[in-house]
XYZ file of C-alpha atoms in Angstrom:
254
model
C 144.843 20.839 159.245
C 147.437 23.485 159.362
C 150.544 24.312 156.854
C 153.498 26.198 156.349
C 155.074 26.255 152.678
C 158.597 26.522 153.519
C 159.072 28.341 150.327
C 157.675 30.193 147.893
C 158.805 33.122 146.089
C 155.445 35.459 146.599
C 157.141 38.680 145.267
C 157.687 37.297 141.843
C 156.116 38.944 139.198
C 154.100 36.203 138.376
C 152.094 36.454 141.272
C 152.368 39.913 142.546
C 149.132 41.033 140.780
C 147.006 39.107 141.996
C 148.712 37.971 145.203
C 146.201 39.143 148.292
C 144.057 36.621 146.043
C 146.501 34.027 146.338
C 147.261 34.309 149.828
C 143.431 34.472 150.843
C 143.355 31.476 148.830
C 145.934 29.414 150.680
C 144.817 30.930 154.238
C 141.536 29.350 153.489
C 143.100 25.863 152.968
C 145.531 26.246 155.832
C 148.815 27.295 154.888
C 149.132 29.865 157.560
C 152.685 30.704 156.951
C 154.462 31.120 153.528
C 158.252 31.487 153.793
C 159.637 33.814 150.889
C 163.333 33.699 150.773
C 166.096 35.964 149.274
C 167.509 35.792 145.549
C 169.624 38.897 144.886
C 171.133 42.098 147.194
C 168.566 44.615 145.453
C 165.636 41.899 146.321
C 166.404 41.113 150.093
C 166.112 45.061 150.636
C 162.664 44.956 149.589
C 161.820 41.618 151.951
C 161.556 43.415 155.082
C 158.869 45.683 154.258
C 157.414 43.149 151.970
C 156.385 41.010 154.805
C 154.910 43.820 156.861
C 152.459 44.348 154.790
C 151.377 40.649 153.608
C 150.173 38.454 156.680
C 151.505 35.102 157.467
C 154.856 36.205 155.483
C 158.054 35.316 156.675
C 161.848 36.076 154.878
C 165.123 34.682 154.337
C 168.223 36.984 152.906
C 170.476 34.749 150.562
C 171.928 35.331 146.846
C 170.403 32.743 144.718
C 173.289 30.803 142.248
C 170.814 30.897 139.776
C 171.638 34.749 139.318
C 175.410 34.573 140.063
C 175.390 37.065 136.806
C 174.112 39.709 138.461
C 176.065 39.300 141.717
C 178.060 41.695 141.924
C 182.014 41.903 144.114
C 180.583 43.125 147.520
C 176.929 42.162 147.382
C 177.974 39.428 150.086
C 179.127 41.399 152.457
C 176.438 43.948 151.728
C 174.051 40.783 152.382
C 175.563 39.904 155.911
C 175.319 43.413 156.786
C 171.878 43.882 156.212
C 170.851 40.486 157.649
C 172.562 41.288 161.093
C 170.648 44.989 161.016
C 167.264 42.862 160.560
C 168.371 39.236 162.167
C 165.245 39.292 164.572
C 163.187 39.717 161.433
C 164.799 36.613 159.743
C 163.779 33.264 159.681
C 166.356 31.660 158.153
C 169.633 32.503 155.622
C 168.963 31.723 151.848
C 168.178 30.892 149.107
C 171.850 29.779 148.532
C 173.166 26.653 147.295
C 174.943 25.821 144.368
C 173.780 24.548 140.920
C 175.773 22.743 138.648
C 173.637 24.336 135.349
C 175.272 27.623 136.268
C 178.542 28.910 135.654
C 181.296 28.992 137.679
C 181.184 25.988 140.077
C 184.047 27.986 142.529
C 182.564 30.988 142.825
C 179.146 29.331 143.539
C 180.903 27.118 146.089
C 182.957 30.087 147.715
C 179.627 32.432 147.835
C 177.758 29.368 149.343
C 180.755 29.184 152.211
C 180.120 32.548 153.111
C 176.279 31.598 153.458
C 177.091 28.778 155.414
C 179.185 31.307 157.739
C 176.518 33.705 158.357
C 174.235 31.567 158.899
C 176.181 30.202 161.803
C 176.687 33.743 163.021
C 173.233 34.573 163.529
C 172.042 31.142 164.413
C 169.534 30.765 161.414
C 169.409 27.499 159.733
C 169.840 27.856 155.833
C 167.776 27.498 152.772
C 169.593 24.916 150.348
C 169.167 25.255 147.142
C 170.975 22.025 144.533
C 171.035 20.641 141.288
C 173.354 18.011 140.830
C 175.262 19.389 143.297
C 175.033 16.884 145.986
C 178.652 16.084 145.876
C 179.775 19.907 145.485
C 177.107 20.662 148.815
C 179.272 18.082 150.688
C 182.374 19.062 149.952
C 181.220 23.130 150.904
C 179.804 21.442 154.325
C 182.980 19.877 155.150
C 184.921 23.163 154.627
C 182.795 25.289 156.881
C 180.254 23.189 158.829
C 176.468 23.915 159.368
C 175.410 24.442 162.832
C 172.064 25.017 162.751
C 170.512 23.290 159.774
C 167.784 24.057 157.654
C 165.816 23.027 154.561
C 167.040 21.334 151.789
C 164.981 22.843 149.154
C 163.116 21.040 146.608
C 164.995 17.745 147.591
C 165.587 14.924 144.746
C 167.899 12.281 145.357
C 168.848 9.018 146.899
C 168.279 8.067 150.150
C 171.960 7.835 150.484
C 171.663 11.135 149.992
C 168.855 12.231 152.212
C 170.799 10.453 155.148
C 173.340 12.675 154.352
C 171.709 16.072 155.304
C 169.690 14.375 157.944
C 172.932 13.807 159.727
C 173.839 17.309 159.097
C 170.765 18.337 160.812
C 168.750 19.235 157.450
C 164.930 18.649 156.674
C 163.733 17.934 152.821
C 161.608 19.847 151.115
C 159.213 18.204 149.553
C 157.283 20.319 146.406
C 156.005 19.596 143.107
C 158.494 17.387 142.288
C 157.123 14.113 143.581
C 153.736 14.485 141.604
C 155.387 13.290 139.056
C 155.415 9.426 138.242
C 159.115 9.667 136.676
C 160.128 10.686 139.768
C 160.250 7.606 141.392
C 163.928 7.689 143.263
C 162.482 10.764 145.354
C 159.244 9.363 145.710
C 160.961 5.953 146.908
C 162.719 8.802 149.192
C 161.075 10.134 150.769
C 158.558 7.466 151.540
C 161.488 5.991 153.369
C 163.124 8.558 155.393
C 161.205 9.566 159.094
C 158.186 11.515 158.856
C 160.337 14.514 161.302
C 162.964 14.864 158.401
C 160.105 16.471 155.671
C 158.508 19.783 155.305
C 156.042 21.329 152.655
C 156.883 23.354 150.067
C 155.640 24.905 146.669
C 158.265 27.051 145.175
C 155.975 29.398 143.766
C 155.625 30.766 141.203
C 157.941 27.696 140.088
C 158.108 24.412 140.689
C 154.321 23.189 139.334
C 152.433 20.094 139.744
C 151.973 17.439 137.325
C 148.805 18.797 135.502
C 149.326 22.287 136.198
C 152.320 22.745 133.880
C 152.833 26.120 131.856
C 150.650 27.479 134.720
C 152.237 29.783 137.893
C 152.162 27.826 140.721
C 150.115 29.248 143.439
C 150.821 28.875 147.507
C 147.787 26.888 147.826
C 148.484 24.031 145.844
C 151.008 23.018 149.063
C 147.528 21.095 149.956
C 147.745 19.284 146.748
C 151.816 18.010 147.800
C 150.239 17.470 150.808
C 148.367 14.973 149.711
C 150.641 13.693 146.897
C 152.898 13.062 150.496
C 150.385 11.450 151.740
C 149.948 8.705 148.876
C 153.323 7.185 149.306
C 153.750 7.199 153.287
C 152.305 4.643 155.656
C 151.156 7.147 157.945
C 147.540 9.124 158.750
C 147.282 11.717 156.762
C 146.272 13.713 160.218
C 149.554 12.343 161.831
C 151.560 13.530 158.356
C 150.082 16.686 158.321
C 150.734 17.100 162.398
C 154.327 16.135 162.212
C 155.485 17.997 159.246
C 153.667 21.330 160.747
C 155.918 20.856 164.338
C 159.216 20.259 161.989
C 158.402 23.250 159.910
C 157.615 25.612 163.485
C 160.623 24.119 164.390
C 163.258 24.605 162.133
C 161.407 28.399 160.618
C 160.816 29.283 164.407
C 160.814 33.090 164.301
């Protein structure tokens, strides 16, 4: 079987030491491609050269809301700029999004807009980052509409909600999330929604499994979601595992 994690933050500290490890590790499992997607202005400078020199790497630029404290006035358009100098390097725009936990909901939602814009320029879909946000995503999409889709990352929610993005042309990322048994609205989720609308993700160095907590998650635990997928769908676990590969070719296609 073959894999892509649609997202995983490789250049983290936590796993830069011993990361040739950890991508041998995942290559040897399957996960051929690991997407590793922009946070900050100073970070997404670093991506392209990053992924020359790891294997199977592939980037996103985006400004993360989680560090809207060290986004500075001008770091957007600094960010469009560079992603139009390396667009045929680029796989998709993000990690953007907006998260209710941070501060300063309008700024998030106005940075987010300009995401959603540049991603339309260059015809990338986007990396979607939420936390209840759903409502403040919607309202964002309705102001400047998506044209090319993407990945909702680290989806939780309703399927009220899922239909939502699908219609929008989003996939859901499924990760760690649904090895949990509390997690039983995302898990009823995305056991309902069509097999086409998912793709596989770890958020590493984040994001761990249940039993792995306090631990940095690794790229090649995307087998174990894989298989935690697998549990609550009807499906083979060959046709799961062939399906969710073409969606994630599809929508990370460079």
């Amino acid at each position: 079987m073959r894999f892509i994690d649609t997202h995983c933050h490789l250049d983290f500290d936590e796993l830069r030491e011993r990361l040739p490890q950890h991508l041998a590790d995942a290559q040897a499992l399957g996960v051929e491609h690991c997407v590793v997607p922009g946070v900050t202005l100073a970070q997404c400078r670093t991506l392209p050269a990053f992924a020359q020199q790891y294997s199977g790497v592939k980037i996103a630029f985006g400004l993360h809301p989680y560090f809207m404290a060290q986004h500075k006035a001008g770091d957007m358009a600094q960010l469009a700029e560079l992603a139009h100098r390396h667009s045929s390097e680029l796989v998709a725009i993000g990690e953007c999004g907006i998260d209710a936990i941070v501060e300063d909901i309008p700024a998030q939602q106005q940075l987010f807009i300009e995401h959603i814009a540049l991603s339309n320029a260059l015809k990338l879909p986007l990396i979607v980052h939420h936390r209840k946000s759903h409502h403040l995503l919607a309202a964002a999409f309705k102001q400047q509409p998506p044209q090319n889709g993407g990945v909702i990352h680290a989806f939780s929610g309703s399927l009220q909600d899922a239909n939502t993005y699908l219609k929008l042309g989003f996939k859901l990322g499924v990760g760690g999330t649904i090895s949990y048994p509390r997690a039983v609205k995302t898990r009823t989720t995305l056991a309902q929604v069509p097999l086409d609308s998912l793709v596989l993700e770890t958020d590493a160095p984040s994001m761990p499994l249940a039993g792995y907590q306090g631990q940095p998650n690794t790229p090649k635990r995307l087998v174990e979601v894989f298989e935690h997928l697998c549990a609550i769908r009807e499906e083979s676990p060959q046709d799961i595992a062939e399906v969710i590969y073409k969606t994630s070719q599809e929508i990370l296609s460079r």
